Coordinates of C-alpha atoms in Angstrom, one line a residue:
X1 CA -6.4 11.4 10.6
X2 CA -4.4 14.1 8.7
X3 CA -1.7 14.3 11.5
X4 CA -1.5 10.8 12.3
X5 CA -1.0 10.2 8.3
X6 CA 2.0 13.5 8.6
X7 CA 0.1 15.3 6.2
X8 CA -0.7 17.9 8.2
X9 CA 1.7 20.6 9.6
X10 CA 5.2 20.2 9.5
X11 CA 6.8 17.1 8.2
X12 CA 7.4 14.3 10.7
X13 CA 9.1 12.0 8.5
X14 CA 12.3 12.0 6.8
X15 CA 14.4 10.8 4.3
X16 CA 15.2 7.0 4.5
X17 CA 14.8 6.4 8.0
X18 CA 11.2 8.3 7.7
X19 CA 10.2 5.6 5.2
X20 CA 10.9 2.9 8.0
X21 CA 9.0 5.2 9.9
X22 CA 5.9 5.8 8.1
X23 CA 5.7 2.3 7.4
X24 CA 6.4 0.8 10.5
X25 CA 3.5 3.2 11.9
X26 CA 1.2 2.3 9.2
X27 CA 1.5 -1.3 9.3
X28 CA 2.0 -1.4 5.1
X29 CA 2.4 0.4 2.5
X30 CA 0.4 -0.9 -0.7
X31 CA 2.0 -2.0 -3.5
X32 CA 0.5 -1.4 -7.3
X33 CA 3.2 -1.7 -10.6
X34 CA 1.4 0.9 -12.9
X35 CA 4.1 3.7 -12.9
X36 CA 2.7 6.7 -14.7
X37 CA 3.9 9.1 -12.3
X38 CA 5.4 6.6 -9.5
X39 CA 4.0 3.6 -8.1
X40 CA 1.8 3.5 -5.8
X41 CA 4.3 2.8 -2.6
X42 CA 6.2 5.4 -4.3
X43 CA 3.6 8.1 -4.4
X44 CA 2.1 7.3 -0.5
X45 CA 5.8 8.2 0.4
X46 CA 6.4 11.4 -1.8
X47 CA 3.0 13.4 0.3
X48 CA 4.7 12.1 3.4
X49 CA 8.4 12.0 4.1
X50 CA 10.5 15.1 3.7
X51 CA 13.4 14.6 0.8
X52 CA 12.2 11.2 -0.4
X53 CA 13.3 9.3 -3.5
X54 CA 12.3 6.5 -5.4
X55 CA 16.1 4.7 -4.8
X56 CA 15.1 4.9 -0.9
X57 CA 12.2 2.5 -0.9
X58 CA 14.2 0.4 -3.7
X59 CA 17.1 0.1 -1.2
X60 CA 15.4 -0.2 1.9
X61 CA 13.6 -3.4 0.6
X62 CA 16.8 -5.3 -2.2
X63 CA 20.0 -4.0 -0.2
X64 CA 18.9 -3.0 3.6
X65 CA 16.6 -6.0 3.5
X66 CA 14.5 -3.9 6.2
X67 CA 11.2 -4.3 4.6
X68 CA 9.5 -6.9 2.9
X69 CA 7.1 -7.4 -0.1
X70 CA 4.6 -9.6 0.2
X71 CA 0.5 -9.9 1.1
X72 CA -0.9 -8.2 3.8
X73 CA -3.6 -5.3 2.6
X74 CA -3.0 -7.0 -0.9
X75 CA 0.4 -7.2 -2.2
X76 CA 2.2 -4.8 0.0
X77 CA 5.4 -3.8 1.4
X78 CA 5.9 -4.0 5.1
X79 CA 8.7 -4.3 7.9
X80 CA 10.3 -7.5 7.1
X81 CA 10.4 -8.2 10.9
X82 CA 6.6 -8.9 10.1
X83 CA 6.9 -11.9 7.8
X84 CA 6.2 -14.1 10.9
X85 CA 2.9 -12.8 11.5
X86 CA 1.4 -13.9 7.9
X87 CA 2.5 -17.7 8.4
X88 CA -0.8 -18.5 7.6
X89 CA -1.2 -16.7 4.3
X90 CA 2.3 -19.2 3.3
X91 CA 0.4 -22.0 4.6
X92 CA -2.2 -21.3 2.8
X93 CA -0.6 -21.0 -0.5
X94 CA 1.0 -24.1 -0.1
X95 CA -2.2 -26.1 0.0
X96 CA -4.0 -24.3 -2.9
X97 CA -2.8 -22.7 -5.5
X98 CA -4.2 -22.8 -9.2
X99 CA -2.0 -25.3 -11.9
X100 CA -1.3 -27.1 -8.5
X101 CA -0.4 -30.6 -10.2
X102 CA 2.1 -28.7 -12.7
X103 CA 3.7 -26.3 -10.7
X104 CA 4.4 -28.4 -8.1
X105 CA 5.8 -30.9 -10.7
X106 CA 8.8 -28.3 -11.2
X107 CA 8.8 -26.5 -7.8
X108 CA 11.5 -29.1 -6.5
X109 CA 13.9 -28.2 -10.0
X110 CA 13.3 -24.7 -9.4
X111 CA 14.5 -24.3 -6.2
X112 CA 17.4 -26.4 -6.9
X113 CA 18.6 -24.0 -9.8
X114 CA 18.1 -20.9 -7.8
X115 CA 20.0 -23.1 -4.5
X116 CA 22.8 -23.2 -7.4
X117 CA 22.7 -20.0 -9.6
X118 CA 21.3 -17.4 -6.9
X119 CA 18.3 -15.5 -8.1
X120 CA 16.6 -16.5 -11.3
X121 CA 13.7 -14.3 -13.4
X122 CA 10.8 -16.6 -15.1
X123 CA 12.7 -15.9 -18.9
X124 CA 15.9 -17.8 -16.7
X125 CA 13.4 -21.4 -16.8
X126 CA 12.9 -23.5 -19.5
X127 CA 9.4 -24.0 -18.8
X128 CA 7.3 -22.3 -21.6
X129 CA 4.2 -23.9 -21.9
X130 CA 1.1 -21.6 -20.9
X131 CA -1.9 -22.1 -18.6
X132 CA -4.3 -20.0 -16.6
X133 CA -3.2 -17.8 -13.8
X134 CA -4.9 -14.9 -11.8
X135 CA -5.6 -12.4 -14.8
X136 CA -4.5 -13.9 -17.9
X137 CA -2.5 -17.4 -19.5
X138 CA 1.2 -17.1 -18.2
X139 CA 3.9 -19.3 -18.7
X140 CA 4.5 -22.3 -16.4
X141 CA 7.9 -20.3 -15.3
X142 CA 6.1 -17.6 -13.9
X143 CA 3.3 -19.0 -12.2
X144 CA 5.5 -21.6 -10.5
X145 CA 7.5 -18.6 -9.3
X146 CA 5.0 -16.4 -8.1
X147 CA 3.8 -19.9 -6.3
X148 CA 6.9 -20.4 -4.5
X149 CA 6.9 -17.1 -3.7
X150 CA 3.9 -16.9 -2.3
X151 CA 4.2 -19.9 -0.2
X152 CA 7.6 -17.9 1.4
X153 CA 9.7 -20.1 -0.1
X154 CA 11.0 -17.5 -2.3
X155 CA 11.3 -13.9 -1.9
X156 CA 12.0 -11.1 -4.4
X157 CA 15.0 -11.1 -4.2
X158 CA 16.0 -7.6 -6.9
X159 CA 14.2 -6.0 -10.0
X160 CA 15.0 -5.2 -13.5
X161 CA 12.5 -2.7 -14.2
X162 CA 9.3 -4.6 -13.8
X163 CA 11.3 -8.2 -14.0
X164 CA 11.3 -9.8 -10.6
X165 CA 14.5 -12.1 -9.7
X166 CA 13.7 -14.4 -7.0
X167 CA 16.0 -16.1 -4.2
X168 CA 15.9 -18.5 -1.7
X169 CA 13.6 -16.7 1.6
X170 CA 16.6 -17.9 3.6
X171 CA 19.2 -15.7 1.6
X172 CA 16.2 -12.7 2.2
X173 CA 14.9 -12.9 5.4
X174 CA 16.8 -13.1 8.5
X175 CA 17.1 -16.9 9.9
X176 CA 15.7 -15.5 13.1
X177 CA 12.5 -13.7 11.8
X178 CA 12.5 -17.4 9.6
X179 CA 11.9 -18.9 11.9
X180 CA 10.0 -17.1 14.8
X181 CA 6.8 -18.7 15.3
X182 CA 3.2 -17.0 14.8
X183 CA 3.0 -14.9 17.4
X184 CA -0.9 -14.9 16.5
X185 CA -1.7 -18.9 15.9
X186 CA -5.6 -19.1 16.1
X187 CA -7.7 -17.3 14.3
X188 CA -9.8 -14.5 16.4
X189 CA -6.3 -13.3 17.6
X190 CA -4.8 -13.4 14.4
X191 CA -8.1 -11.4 12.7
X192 CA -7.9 -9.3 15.9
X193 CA -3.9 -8.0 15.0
X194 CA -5.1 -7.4 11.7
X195 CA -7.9 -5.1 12.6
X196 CA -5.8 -3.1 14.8
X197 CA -3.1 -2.6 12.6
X198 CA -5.8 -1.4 10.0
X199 CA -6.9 1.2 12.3
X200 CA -3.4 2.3 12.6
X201 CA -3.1 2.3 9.1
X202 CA -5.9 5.2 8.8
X203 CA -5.7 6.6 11.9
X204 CA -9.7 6.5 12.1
X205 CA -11.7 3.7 10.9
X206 CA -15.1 2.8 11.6
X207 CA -16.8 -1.3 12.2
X208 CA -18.5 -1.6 9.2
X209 CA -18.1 -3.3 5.9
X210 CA -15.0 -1.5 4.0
X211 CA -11.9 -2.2 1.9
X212 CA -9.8 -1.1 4.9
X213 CA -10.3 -4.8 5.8
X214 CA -9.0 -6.3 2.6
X215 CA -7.0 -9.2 2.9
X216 CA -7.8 -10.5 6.6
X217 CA -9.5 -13.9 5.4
X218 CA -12.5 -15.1 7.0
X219 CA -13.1 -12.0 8.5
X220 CA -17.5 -11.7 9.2
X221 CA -19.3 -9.1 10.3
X222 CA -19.6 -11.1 13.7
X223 CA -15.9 -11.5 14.1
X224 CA -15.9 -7.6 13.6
X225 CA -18.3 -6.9 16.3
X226 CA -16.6 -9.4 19.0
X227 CA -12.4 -8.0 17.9
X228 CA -13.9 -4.3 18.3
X229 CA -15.8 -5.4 21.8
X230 CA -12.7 -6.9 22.8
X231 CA -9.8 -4.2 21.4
X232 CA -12.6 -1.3 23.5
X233 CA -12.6 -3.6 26.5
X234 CA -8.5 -3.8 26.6
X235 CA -7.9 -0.2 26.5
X236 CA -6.2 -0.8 22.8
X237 CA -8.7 1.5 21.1
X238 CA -10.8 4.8 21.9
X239 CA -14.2 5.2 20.3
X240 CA -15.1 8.7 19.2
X241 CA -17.8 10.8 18.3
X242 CA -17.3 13.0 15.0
X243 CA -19.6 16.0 14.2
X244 CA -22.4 14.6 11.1
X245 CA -21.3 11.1 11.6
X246 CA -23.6 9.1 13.3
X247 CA -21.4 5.8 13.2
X248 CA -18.8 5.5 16.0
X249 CA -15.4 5.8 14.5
X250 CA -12.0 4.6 16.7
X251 CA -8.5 5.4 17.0
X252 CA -5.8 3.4 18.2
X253 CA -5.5 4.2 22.1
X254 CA -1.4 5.1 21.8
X255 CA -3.2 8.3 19.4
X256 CA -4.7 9.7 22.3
X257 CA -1.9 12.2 22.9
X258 CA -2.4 13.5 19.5
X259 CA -5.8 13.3 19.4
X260 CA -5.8 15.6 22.2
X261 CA -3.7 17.9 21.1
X262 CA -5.7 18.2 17.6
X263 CA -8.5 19.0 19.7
X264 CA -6.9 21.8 21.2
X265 CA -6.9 23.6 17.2
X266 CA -3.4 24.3 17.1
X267 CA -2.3 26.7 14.2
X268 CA -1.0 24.0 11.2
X269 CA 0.7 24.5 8.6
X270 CA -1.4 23.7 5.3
X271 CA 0.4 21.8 3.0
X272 CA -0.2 21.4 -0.5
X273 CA 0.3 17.1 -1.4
X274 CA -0.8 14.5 -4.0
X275 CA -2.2 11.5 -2.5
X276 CA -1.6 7.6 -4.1
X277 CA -4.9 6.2 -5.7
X278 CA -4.4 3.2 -3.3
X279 CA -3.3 5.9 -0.4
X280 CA -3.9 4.3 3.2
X281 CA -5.7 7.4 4.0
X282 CA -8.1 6.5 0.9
X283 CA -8.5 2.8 1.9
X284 CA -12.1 3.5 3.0
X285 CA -13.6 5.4 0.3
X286 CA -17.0 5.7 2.1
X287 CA -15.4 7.1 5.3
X288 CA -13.4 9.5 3.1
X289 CA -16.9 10.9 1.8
X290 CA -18.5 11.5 5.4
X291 CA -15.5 12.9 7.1
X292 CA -14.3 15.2 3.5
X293 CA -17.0 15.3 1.4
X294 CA -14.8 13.9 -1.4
X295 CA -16.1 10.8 -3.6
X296 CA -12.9 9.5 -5.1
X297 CA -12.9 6.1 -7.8
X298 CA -9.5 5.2 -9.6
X299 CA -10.4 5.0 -12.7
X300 CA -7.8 3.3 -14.4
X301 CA -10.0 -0.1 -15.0
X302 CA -12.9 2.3 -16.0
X303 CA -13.6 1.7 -20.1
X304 CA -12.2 5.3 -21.7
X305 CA -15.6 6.4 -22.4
X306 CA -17.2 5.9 -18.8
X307 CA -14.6 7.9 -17.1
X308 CA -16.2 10.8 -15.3
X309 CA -12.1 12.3 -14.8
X310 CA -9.3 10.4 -16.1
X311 CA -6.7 7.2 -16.5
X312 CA -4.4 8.3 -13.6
X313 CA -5.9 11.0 -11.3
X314 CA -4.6 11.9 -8.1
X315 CA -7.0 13.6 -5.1
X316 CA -5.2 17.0 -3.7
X317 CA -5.0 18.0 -0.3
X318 CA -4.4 21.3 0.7
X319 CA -4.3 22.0 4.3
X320 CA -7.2 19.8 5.6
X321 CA -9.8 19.8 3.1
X322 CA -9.8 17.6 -0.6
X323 CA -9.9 20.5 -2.9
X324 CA -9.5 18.4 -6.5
X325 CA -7.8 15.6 -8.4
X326 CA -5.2 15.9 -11.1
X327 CA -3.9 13.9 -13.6
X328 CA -0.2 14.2 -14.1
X329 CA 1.8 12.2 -16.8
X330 CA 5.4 12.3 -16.7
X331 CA 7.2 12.1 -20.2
X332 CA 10.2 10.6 -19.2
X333 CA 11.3 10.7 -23.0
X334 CA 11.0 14.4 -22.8
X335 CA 12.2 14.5 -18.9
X336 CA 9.3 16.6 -18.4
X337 CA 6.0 16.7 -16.1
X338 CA 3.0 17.8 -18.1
X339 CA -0.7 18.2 -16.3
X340 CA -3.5 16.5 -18.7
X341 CA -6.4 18.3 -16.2
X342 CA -7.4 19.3 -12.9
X343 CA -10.6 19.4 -11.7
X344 CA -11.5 21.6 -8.5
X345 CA -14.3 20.3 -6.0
X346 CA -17.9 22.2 -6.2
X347 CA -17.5 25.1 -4.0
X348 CA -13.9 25.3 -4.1
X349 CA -12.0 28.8 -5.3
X350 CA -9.2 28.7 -6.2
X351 CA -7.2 31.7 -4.2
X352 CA -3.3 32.8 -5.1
X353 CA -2.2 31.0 -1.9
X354 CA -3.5 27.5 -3.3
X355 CA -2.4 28.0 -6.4
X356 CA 1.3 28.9 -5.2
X357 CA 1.0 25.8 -3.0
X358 CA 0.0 23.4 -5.5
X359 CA 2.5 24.6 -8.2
X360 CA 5.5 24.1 -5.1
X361 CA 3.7 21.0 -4.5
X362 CA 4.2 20.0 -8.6
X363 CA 7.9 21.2 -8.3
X364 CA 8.3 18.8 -5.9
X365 CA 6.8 16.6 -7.4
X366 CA 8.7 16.6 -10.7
X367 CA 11.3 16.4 -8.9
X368 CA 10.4 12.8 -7.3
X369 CA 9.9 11.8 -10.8
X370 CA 13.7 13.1 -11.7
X371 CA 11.8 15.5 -14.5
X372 CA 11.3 19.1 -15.1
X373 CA 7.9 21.0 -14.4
X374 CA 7.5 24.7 -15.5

């Protein structure tokens, strides 16, 4: 999993075109907007690809145009040749959505102005009045936005910070990838891309209930058991047996080089990295605590006085073991990285090595964040 993931031995990805990459291997990269140290995307990339900055991923989605944000695991960022397979997510969004009556009252204006103007931000519309949306009241602007854009109609188009300008999909996505058809139209086969693509994204995943399968709608235990009979009968995945695990876990059969090779121990070099709270690696917690021994919960919607560890806290790999978490805040004010805690797992010592490791590991990262760190 650790090798697959390039977090494990030398680094296998790059600099921009490791991004593509990574993500193009994992399937998606899940997107999150709290930025305390990085967003999420942001901090899945850091422990991964070799030189990376945060202008990388910003380019390679508003100026490349080579990936795409929209749902897949979530809200995610993927490889915009993608956006044909989640036809059906647009589809659905176009027959339900909440405010339906009202936003589709102005959907029509809205499209024209942005036809006209190019790409327009919510405060751009004159339409003020509030009602409810996902997580709180918003203005009528907004959620008839984030409508259209959900549908595909409209894709982000740049950002302002945290603003999101929209444009027409066709001045985003390539008339071509537009309009390819599903390459997945009914359902098993759709459900049964999804999975796959999951167990890519981890590298080993298990059939059993999990947040790994976020996202893939209508997706029953049932369907489960028939896509993983049929995926093992196609050759497309490899069960395995795993040492204290009694449930069967899988890897993708195109692993089965590196699966061998892992086998064979090879001497690795143990990097030092922090992992994203919504890390692909982590998208499983329960497989992350048979296979490490590390329970991890992001905390962040935790009430202060509940919280076992902190706000923002970050799991630590060293080599191939969980050793900790850490909460980092960057003071961008200051320019300067400062540590709030870290908390070591039971049984773990911390030796000079790790300690040199995680405080070249903390340079780095500072430097990701464009801040200094003693």
């Amino acid at each position: 999993m650790l090798a697959k993931q390039g977090l494990l031995g030398e680094y296998k990805f790059t600099g921009k075109q490791g991004v593509l990459d990574f993500i193009a291997q994992a399937g998606c990269v899940q997107f999150d907007p709290i930025d305390v140290c990085g967003k999420n995307a942001e901090l899945v990339l850091q422990s991964r690809v070799a030189g990376f900055r945060k202008e990388m991923l910003y380019e390679l989605l508003y100026e490349d145009r080579a990936l795409v944000d929209y749902f897949d695991k979530n809200l995610s960022i993927f490889p915009i040749g993608d956006w044909k397979y989640f036809a059906r997510d647009r589809r659905w969004y176009a027959q339900n959505s909440r405010n339906f009556s009202e936003v589709n009252a102005v959907c029509g204006e809205i499209l024209e102005r942005i036809a006209a103007q190019g790409p327009l931000c919510s405060k751009d519309l004159p339409y003020r009045e509030k009602g409810p949306w996902y997580w709180s009241d918003a203005p009528l602007a907004r959620a008839a936005l984030e409508t259209l854009y959900f549908r595909g109609a409209l894709c982000v188009h740049h950002k302002k910070g945290t603003i999101k300008y929209y444009d027409l999909a066709e001045r985003c996505v390539p008339r071509e990838i537009l309009d390819a058809p599903d390459p997945y139209p009914d359902d098993l086969s759709h459900k049964k891309w999804r999975v796959l693509r999951r167990v890519g994204a981890l590298g080993l995943l298990w059939n059993k209930p999990s947040d790994a399968w976020l996202n893939i709608g209508g997706l029953k235990a049932a369907d489960r058991d028939e896509i993983f009979a049929q995926l093992l009968a196609e050759g497309k995945i490899l069960p395995l047996e795993v040492e204290g695990i009694r449930e069967t876990l899988y890897c993708l059969a195109s692993d089965a080089a590196l699966l061998d090779e892992i086998r064979q121990d090879p001497p690795l070099r143990a990097r030092c990295e922090l992992l994203a709270p919504l890390d692909n690696m982590l998208w499983d917690r329960k497989l992350i605590s048979a296979l490490f021994g590390f329970d991890y919960k992001w905390e962040i919607y935790t009430p202060e006085t509940q919280r076992k560890h902190g706000y923002y806290v970050l799991p630590i790999l060293y080599g191939d073991r969980l050793i900790g978490r850490i909460e980092p805040v960057c003071d961008r004010k200051a320019g300067r990285l400062s540590i709030k805690n870290i908390w070591y797992e039971d049984g773990v010592k911390p030796t000079g090595k790790s300690e040199t490791a995680l405080a070249a590991c903390l340079r780095r990262f500072a430097k990701f964040n464009q801040v200094e760190f003693d």
